[in-house]
Amino acid sequence: MGAHIMPLGDPNRHFWITRSIARAMDINLSDAMSTNRLTPSDYATMVTRCRMCPHVERCLQWLGESGGAAQAAPEFCANADWLNGLARD
Protein backbone atom coordinates (compact mmCIF):
# COMPACT_ATOMS: atom_id res chain seq x y z
CA MET A 1 0.00 0.00 0.00
CA GLY A 2 1.21 3.50 -0.80
CA ALA A 3 1.09 6.43 1.51
CA HIS A 4 -1.83 8.80 1.10
CA ILE A 5 -0.56 12.36 0.95
CA MET A 6 -3.03 15.03 1.97
CA PRO A 7 -2.58 18.39 0.28
CA LEU A 8 -2.03 21.37 2.54
CA GLY A 9 -4.84 23.86 2.88
CA ASP A 10 -4.75 27.28 1.26
CA PRO A 11 -2.01 29.38 2.92
CA ASN A 12 -4.07 32.60 2.94
CA ARG A 13 -7.09 30.93 4.50
CA HIS A 14 -5.03 29.31 7.24
CA PHE A 15 -3.05 32.47 7.89
CA TRP A 16 -6.35 34.19 8.67
CA ILE A 17 -7.71 31.26 10.68
CA THR A 18 -4.55 31.26 12.81
CA ARG A 19 -4.76 35.02 13.36
CA SER A 20 -8.49 34.81 14.09
CA ILE A 21 -8.13 32.09 16.72
CA ALA A 22 -5.41 34.18 18.37
CA ARG A 23 -7.50 37.35 18.16
CA ALA A 24 -10.47 35.55 19.75
CA MET A 25 -8.12 34.86 22.67
CA ASP A 26 -7.00 38.52 22.75
CA ILE A 27 -3.54 37.60 21.42
CA ASN A 28 -1.91 39.86 18.84
CA LEU A 29 0.59 37.69 16.97
CA SER A 30 2.38 40.72 15.51
CA ASP A 31 2.89 42.08 19.04
CA ALA A 32 4.09 38.65 20.17
CA MET A 33 6.74 38.75 17.44
CA SER A 34 7.77 42.33 18.22
CA THR A 35 8.33 41.36 21.87
CA ASN A 36 10.21 38.17 20.91
CA ARG A 37 7.60 35.84 22.39
CA LEU A 38 7.08 34.42 18.89
CA THR A 39 9.60 34.24 16.05
CA PRO A 40 8.65 34.65 12.39
CA SER A 41 9.64 31.00 11.95
CA ASP A 42 7.31 29.99 14.81
CA TYR A 43 4.51 31.94 13.17
CA ALA A 44 5.12 30.23 9.82
CA THR A 45 5.10 26.87 11.60
CA MET A 46 1.77 27.70 13.23
CA VAL A 47 0.21 28.52 9.86
CA THR A 48 1.64 25.33 8.34
CA ARG A 49 0.28 23.26 11.23
CA CYS A 50 -3.11 24.87 10.65
CA ARG A 51 -2.85 24.02 6.94
CA MET A 52 -2.38 20.34 7.88
CA CYS A 53 -5.20 20.25 10.43
CA PRO A 54 -8.34 18.19 9.66
CA HIS A 55 -10.51 20.36 11.95
CA VAL A 56 -10.90 23.51 9.84
CA GLU A 57 -14.70 23.44 9.87
CA ARG A 58 -14.72 22.96 13.64
CA CYS A 59 -12.37 25.96 14.01
CA LEU A 60 -14.61 28.11 11.86
CA GLN A 61 -17.62 27.08 13.93
CA TRP A 62 -15.69 27.78 17.14
CA LEU A 63 -14.74 31.21 15.84
CA GLY A 64 -18.38 31.97 15.11
CA GLU A 65 -19.43 30.92 18.59
CA SER A 66 -16.54 32.34 20.64
CA GLY A 67 -17.61 35.95 20.31
CA GLY A 68 -13.99 37.04 20.61
CA ALA A 69 -13.81 36.37 24.32
CA ALA A 70 -12.16 32.95 24.49
CA GLN A 71 -10.08 32.05 27.52
CA ALA A 72 -8.30 29.22 25.68
CA ALA A 73 -7.87 27.77 22.22
CA PRO A 74 -10.20 24.92 21.29
CA GLU A 75 -8.74 21.57 22.32
CA PHE A 76 -8.82 20.30 18.74
CA CYS A 77 -6.72 23.23 17.44
CA ALA A 78 -3.34 22.15 16.06
CA ASN A 79 -1.83 25.23 17.71
CA ALA A 80 -3.70 25.08 21.03
CA ASP A 81 -0.60 24.54 23.18
CA TRP A 82 1.25 27.36 21.45
CA LEU A 83 -1.66 29.79 21.64
CA ASN A 84 -2.48 28.92 25.24
CA GLY A 85 1.18 29.51 26.11
CA LEU A 86 1.10 32.93 24.48
CA ALA A 87 -2.11 33.74 26.35
CA ARG A 88 -0.41 32.93 29.67
CA ASP A 89 2.58 35.22 28.92
PDB file of N, CA and C in Angstrom, residues 15-72:
ATOM      1  N   PHE A  15      -3.646  31.303   7.250  1.00  0.00           N
ATOM      2  CA  PHE A  15      -3.046  32.474   7.895  1.00  0.00           C
ATOM      3  C   PHE A  15      -4.130  33.213   8.667  1.00  0.00           C
ATOM      4  N   TRP A  16      -5.269  33.444   8.023  1.00  0.00           N
ATOM      5  CA  TRP A  16      -6.348  34.192   8.671  1.00  0.00           C
ATOM      6  C   TRP A  16      -7.033  33.392   9.768  1.00  0.00           C
ATOM      7  N   ILE A  17      -7.145  32.081   9.605  1.00  0.00           N
ATOM      8  CA  ILE A  17      -7.710  31.264  10.684  1.00  0.00           C
ATOM      9  C   ILE A  17      -6.805  31.331  11.913  1.00  0.00           C
ATOM     10  N   THR A  18      -5.495  31.194  11.698  1.00  0.00           N
ATOM     11  CA  THR A  18      -4.547  31.259  12.814  1.00  0.00           C
ATOM     12  C   THR A  18      -4.642  32.595  13.523  1.00  0.00           C
ATOM     13  N   ARG A  19      -4.639  33.675  12.769  1.00  0.00           N
ATOM     14  CA  ARG A  19      -4.760  35.016  13.363  1.00  0.00           C
ATOM     15  C   ARG A  19      -6.093  35.181  14.088  1.00  0.00           C
ATOM     16  N   SER A  20      -7.156  34.651  13.498  1.00  0.00           N
ATOM     17  CA  SER A  20      -8.488  34.814  14.086  1.00  0.00           C
ATOM     18  C   SER A  20      -8.632  34.055  15.398  1.00  0.00           C
ATOM     19  N   ILE A  21      -8.091  32.843  15.459  1.00  0.00           N
ATOM     20  CA  ILE A  21      -8.130  32.094  16.725  1.00  0.00           C
ATOM     21  C   ILE A  21      -7.373  32.882  17.793  1.00  0.00           C
ATOM     22  N   ALA A  22      -6.191  33.383  17.428  1.00  0.00           N
ATOM     23  CA  ALA A  22      -5.407  34.177  18.375  1.00  0.00           C
ATOM     24  C   ALA A  22      -6.178  35.418  18.805  1.00  0.00           C
ATOM     25  N   ARG A  23      -6.763  36.125  17.857  1.00  0.00           N
ATOM     26  CA  ARG A  23      -7.498  37.347  18.165  1.00  0.00           C
ATOM     27  C   ARG A  23      -8.675  37.061  19.092  1.00  0.00           C
ATOM     28  N   ALA A  24      -9.344  35.921  18.882  1.00  0.00           N
ATOM     29  CA  ALA A  24     -10.469  35.551  19.749  1.00  0.00           C
ATOM     30  C   ALA A  24     -10.009  35.337  21.187  1.00  0.00           C
ATOM     31  N   MET A  25      -8.704  35.052  21.344  1.00  0.00           N
ATOM     32  CA  MET A  25      -8.122  34.860  22.670  1.00  0.00           C
ATOM     33  C   MET A  25      -7.438  36.133  23.162  1.00  0.00           C
ATOM     34  N   ASP A  26      -7.616  37.238  22.437  1.00  0.00           N
ATOM     35  CA  ASP A  26      -6.997  38.523  22.754  1.00  0.00           C
ATOM     36  C   ASP A  26      -5.468  38.452  22.672  1.00  0.00           C
ATOM     37  N   ILE A  27      -4.973  37.697  21.682  1.00  0.00           N
ATOM     38  CA  ILE A  27      -3.541  37.601  21.419  1.00  0.00           C
ATOM     39  C   ILE A  27      -3.284  38.292  20.087  1.00  0.00           C
ATOM     40  N   ASN A  28      -2.334  39.204  20.077  1.00  0.00           N
ATOM     41  CA  ASN A  28      -1.913  39.855  18.843  1.00  0.00           C
ATOM     42  C   ASN A  28      -0.585  39.218  18.449  1.00  0.00           C
ATOM     43  N   LEU A  29      -0.604  38.423  17.375  1.00  0.00           N
ATOM     44  CA  LEU A  29       0.593  37.692  16.974  1.00  0.00           C
ATOM     45  C   LEU A  29       1.705  38.622  16.499  1.00  0.00           C
ATOM     46  N   SER A  30       1.353  39.749  15.909  1.00  0.00           N
ATOM     47  CA  SER A  30       2.377  40.718  15.512  1.00  0.00           C
ATOM     48  C   SER A  30       3.074  41.288  16.740  1.00  0.00           C
ATOM     49  N   ASP A  31       2.296  41.605  17.781  1.00  0.00           N
ATOM     50  CA  ASP A  31       2.889  42.083  19.036  1.00  0.00           C
ATOM     51  C   ASP A  31       3.760  40.997  19.670  1.00  0.00           C
ATOM     52  N   ALA A  32       3.304  39.751  19.604  1.00  0.00           N
ATOM     53  CA  ALA A  32       4.086  38.649  20.166  1.00  0.00           C
ATOM     54  C   ALA A  32       5.438  38.531  19.460  1.00  0.00           C
ATOM     55  N   MET A  33       5.459  38.784  18.158  1.00  0.00           N
ATOM     56  CA  MET A  33       6.736  38.753  17.437  1.00  0.00           C
ATOM     57  C   MET A  33       7.593  39.961  17.796  1.00  0.00           C
ATOM     58  N   SER A  34       6.984  41.124  17.923  1.00  0.00           N
ATOM     59  CA  SER A  34       7.769  42.334  18.223  1.00  0.00           C
ATOM     60  C   SER A  34       8.368  42.297  19.628  1.00  0.00           C
ATOM     61  N   THR A  35       7.791  41.492  20.510  1.00  0.00           N
ATOM     62  CA  THR A  35       8.330  41.358  21.868  1.00  0.00           C
ATOM     63  C   THR A  35       9.106  40.045  22.041  1.00  0.00           C
ATOM     64  N   ASN A  36       9.406  39.398  20.931  1.00  0.00           N
ATOM     65  CA  ASN A  36      10.214  38.170  20.907  1.00  0.00           C
ATOM     66  C   ASN A  36       9.589  36.988  21.646  1.00  0.00           C
ATOM     67  N   ARG A  37       8.281  37.006  21.820  1.00  0.00           N
ATOM     68  CA  ARG A  37       7.599  35.839  22.391  1.00  0.00           C
ATOM     69  C   ARG A  37       7.267  34.827  21.307  1.00  0.00           C
ATOM     70  N   LEU A  38       7.375  35.256  20.045  1.00  0.00           N
ATOM     71  CA  LEU A  38       7.080  34.416  18.888  1.00  0.00           C
ATOM     72  C   LEU A  38       8.022  34.854  17.774  1.00  0.00           C
ATOM     73  N   THR A  39       8.715  33.900  17.163  1.00  0.00           N
ATOM     74  CA  THR A  39       9.596  34.239  16.048  1.00  0.00           C
ATOM     75  C   THR A  39       8.822  34.157  14.738  1.00  0.00           C
ATOM     76  N   PRO A  40       9.307  34.804  13.701  1.00  0.00           N
ATOM     77  CA  PRO A  40       8.652  34.647  12.392  1.00  0.00           C
ATOM     78  C   PRO A  40       8.602  33.180  11.955  1.00  0.00           C
ATOM     79  N   SER A  41       9.634  32.426  12.278  1.00  0.00           N
ATOM     80  CA  SER A  41       9.642  30.996  11.947  1.00  0.00           C
ATOM     81  C   SER A  41       8.557  30.245  12.720  1.00  0.00           C
ATOM     82  N   ASP A  42       8.384  30.590  14.003  1.00  0.00           N
ATOM     83  CA  ASP A  42       7.310  29.986  14.808  1.00  0.00           C
ATOM     84  C   ASP A  42       5.945  30.291  14.187  1.00  0.00           C
ATOM     85  N   TYR A  43       5.778  31.520  13.772  1.00  0.00           N
ATOM     86  CA  TYR A  43       4.511  31.944  13.166  1.00  0.00           C
ATOM     87  C   TYR A  43       4.247  31.148  11.896  1.00  0.00           C
ATOM     88  N   ALA A  44       5.264  31.010  11.058  1.00  0.00           N
ATOM     89  CA  ALA A  44       5.117  30.226   9.824  1.00  0.00           C
ATOM     90  C   ALA A  44       4.783  28.775  10.145  1.00  0.00           C
ATOM     91  N   THR A  45       5.395  28.240  11.184  1.00  0.00           N
ATOM     92  CA  THR A  45       5.105  26.865  11.598  1.00  0.00           C
ATOM     93  C   THR A  45       3.663  26.735  12.056  1.00  0.00           C
ATOM     94  N   MET A  46       3.166  27.732  12.782  1.00  0.00           N
ATOM     95  CA  MET A  46       1.771  27.701  13.228  1.00  0.00           C
ATOM     96  C   MET A  46       0.817  27.667  12.038  1.00  0.00           C
ATOM     97  N   VAL A  47       1.079  28.494  11.042  1.00  0.00           N
ATOM     98  CA  VAL A  47       0.210  28.520   9.855  1.00  0.00           C
ATOM     99  C   VAL A  47       0.291  27.185   9.127  1.00  0.00           C
ATOM    100  N   THR A  48       1.484  26.624   9.008  1.00  0.00           N
ATOM    101  CA  THR A  48       1.642  25.334   8.342  1.00  0.00           C
ATOM    102  C   THR A  48       0.913  24.241   9.106  1.00  0.00           C
ATOM    103  N   ARG A  49       1.004  24.250  10.427  1.00  0.00           N
ATOM    104  CA  ARG A  49       0.276  23.259  11.227  1.00  0.00           C
ATOM    105  C   ARG A  49      -1.228  23.396  11.006  1.00  0.00           C
ATOM    106  N   CYS A  50      -1.698  24.626  10.929  1.00  0.00           N
ATOM    107  CA  CYS A  50      -3.111  24.866  10.655  1.00  0.00           C
ATOM    108  C   CYS A  50      -3.475  24.312   9.270  1.00  0.00           C
ATOM    109  N   ARG A  51      -2.602  24.506   8.303  1.00  0.00           N
ATOM    110  CA  ARG A  51      -2.848  24.017   6.942  1.00  0.00           C
ATOM    111  C   ARG A  51      -2.965  22.500   6.898  1.00  0.00           C
ATOM    112  N   MET A  52      -2.345  21.811   7.832  1.00  0.00           N
ATOM    113  CA  MET A  52      -2.377  20.341   7.880  1.00  0.00           C
ATOM    114  C   MET A  52      -3.526  19.805   8.728  1.00  0.00           C
ATOM    115  N   CYS A  53      -4.196  20.667   9.455  1.00  0.00           N
ATOM    116  CA  CYS A  53      -5.200  20.246  10.427  1.00  0.00           C
ATOM    117  C   CYS A  53      -6.498  19.789   9.752  1.00  0.00           C
ATOM    118  N   PRO A  54      -7.068  18.675  10.224  1.00  0.00           N
ATOM    119  CA  PRO A  54      -8.336  18.195   9.662  1.00  0.00           C
ATOM    120  C   PRO A  54      -9.576  18.851  10.284  1.00  0.00           C
ATOM    121  N   HIS A  55      -9.385  19.796  11.200  1.00  0.00           N
ATOM    122  CA  HIS A  55     -10.513  20.362  11.947  1.00  0.00           C
ATOM    123  C   HIS A  55     -10.896  21.781  11.522  1.00  0.00           C
ATOM    124  N   VAL A  56     -10.652  22.142  10.295  1.00  0.00           N
ATOM    125  CA  VAL A  56     -10.902  23.513   9.840  1.00  0.00           C
ATOM    126  C   VAL A  56     -12.352  23.921  10.069  1.00  0.00           C
ATOM    127  N   GLU A  57     -13.282  23.082   9.702  1.00  0.00           N
ATOM    128  CA  GLU A  57     -14.697  23.437   9.869  1.00  0.00           C
ATOM    129  C   GLU A  57     -15.050  23.619  11.337  1.00  0.00           C
ATOM    130  N   ARG A  58     -14.478  22.801  12.206  1.00  0.00           N
ATOM    131  CA  ARG A  58     -14.717  22.957  13.641  1.00  0.00           C
ATOM    132  C   ARG A  58     -14.155  24.282  14.133  1.00  0.00           C
ATOM    133  N   CYS A  59     -12.968  24.670  13.616  1.00  0.00           N
ATOM    134  CA  CYS A  59     -12.371  25.958  14.008  1.00  0.00           C
ATOM    135  C   CYS A  59     -13.259  27.114  13.566  1.00  0.00           C
ATOM    136  N   LEU A  60     -13.741  27.035  12.352  1.00  0.00           N
ATOM    137  CA  LEU A  60     -14.608  28.108  11.857  1.00  0.00           C
ATOM    138  C   LEU A  60     -15.876  28.202  12.687  1.00  0.00           C
ATOM    139  N   GLN A  61     -16.436  27.073  13.063  1.00  0.00           N
ATOM    140  CA  GLN A  61     -17.620  27.080  13.926  1.00  0.00           C
ATOM    141  C   GLN A  61     -17.268  27.666  15.300  1.00  0.00           C
ATOM    142  N   TRP A  62     -16.138  27.261  15.855  1.00  0.00           N
ATOM    143  CA  TRP A  62     -15.693  27.778  17.143  1.00  0.00           C
ATOM    144  C   TRP A  62     -15.519  29.286  17.080  1.00  0.00           C
ATOM    145  N   LEU A  63     -14.925  29.772  16.001  1.00  0.00           N
ATOM    146  CA  LEU A  63     -14.743  31.214  15.841  1.00  0.00           C
ATOM    147  C   LEU A  63     -16.082  31.939  15.838  1.00  0.00           C
ATOM    148  N   GLY A  64     -17.059  31.363  15.161  1.00  0.00           N
ATOM    149  CA  GLY A  64     -18.377  31.969  15.108  1.00  0.00           C
ATOM    150  C   GLY A  64     -19.077  31.993  16.449  1.00  0.00           C
ATOM    151  N   GLU A  65     -18.770  31.027  17.286  1.00  0.00           N
ATOM    152  CA  GLU A  65     -19.426  30.916  18.589  1.00  0.00           C
ATOM    153  C   GLU A  65     -18.658  31.597  19.723  1.00  0.00           C
ATOM    154  N   SER A  66     -17.370  31.840  19.537  1.00  0.00           N
ATOM    155  CA  SER A  66     -16.538  32.339  20.640  1.00  0.00           C
ATOM    156  C   SER A  66     -16.842  33.787  20.992  1.00  0.00           C
ATOM    157  N   GLY A  67     -17.291  34.563  20.035  1.00  0.00           N
ATOM    158  CA  GLY A  67     -17.606  35.953  20.310  1.00  0.00           C
ATOM    159  C   GLY A  67     -16.389  36.791  20.646  1.00  0.00           C
ATOM    160  N   GLY A  68     -15.197  36.280  20.362  1.00  0.00           N
ATOM    161  CA  GLY A  68     -13.985  37.044  20.606  1.00  0.00           C
ATOM    162  C   GLY A  68     -13.585  37.155  22.055  1.00  0.00           C
ATOM    163  N   ALA A  69     -14.125  36.304  22.893  1.00  0.00           N
ATOM    164  CA  ALA A  69     -13.809  36.375  24.320  1.00  0.00           C
ATOM    165  C   ALA A  69     -13.382  35.010  24.852  1.00  0.00           C
ATOM    166  N   ALA A  70     -12.569  34.298  24.088  1.00  0.00           N
ATOM    167  CA  ALA A  70     -12.157  32.954  24.489  1.00  0.00           C
ATOM    168  C   ALA A  70     -11.045  33.012  25.523  1.00  0.00           C
ATOM    169  N   GLN A  71     -11.116  32.153  26.494  1.00  0.00           N
ATOM    170  CA  GLN A  71     -10.077  32.046  27.522  1.00  0.00           C
ATOM    171  C   GLN A  71      -8.958  31.100  27.095  1.00  0.00           C
ATOM    172  N   ALA A  72      -9.267  30.209  26.147  1.00  0.00           N
ATOM    173  CA  ALA A  72      -8.296  29.219  25.681  1.00  0.00           C
ATOM    174  C   ALA A  72      -8.640  28.817  24.258  1.00  0.00           C
TER     175      ALA A  72
END
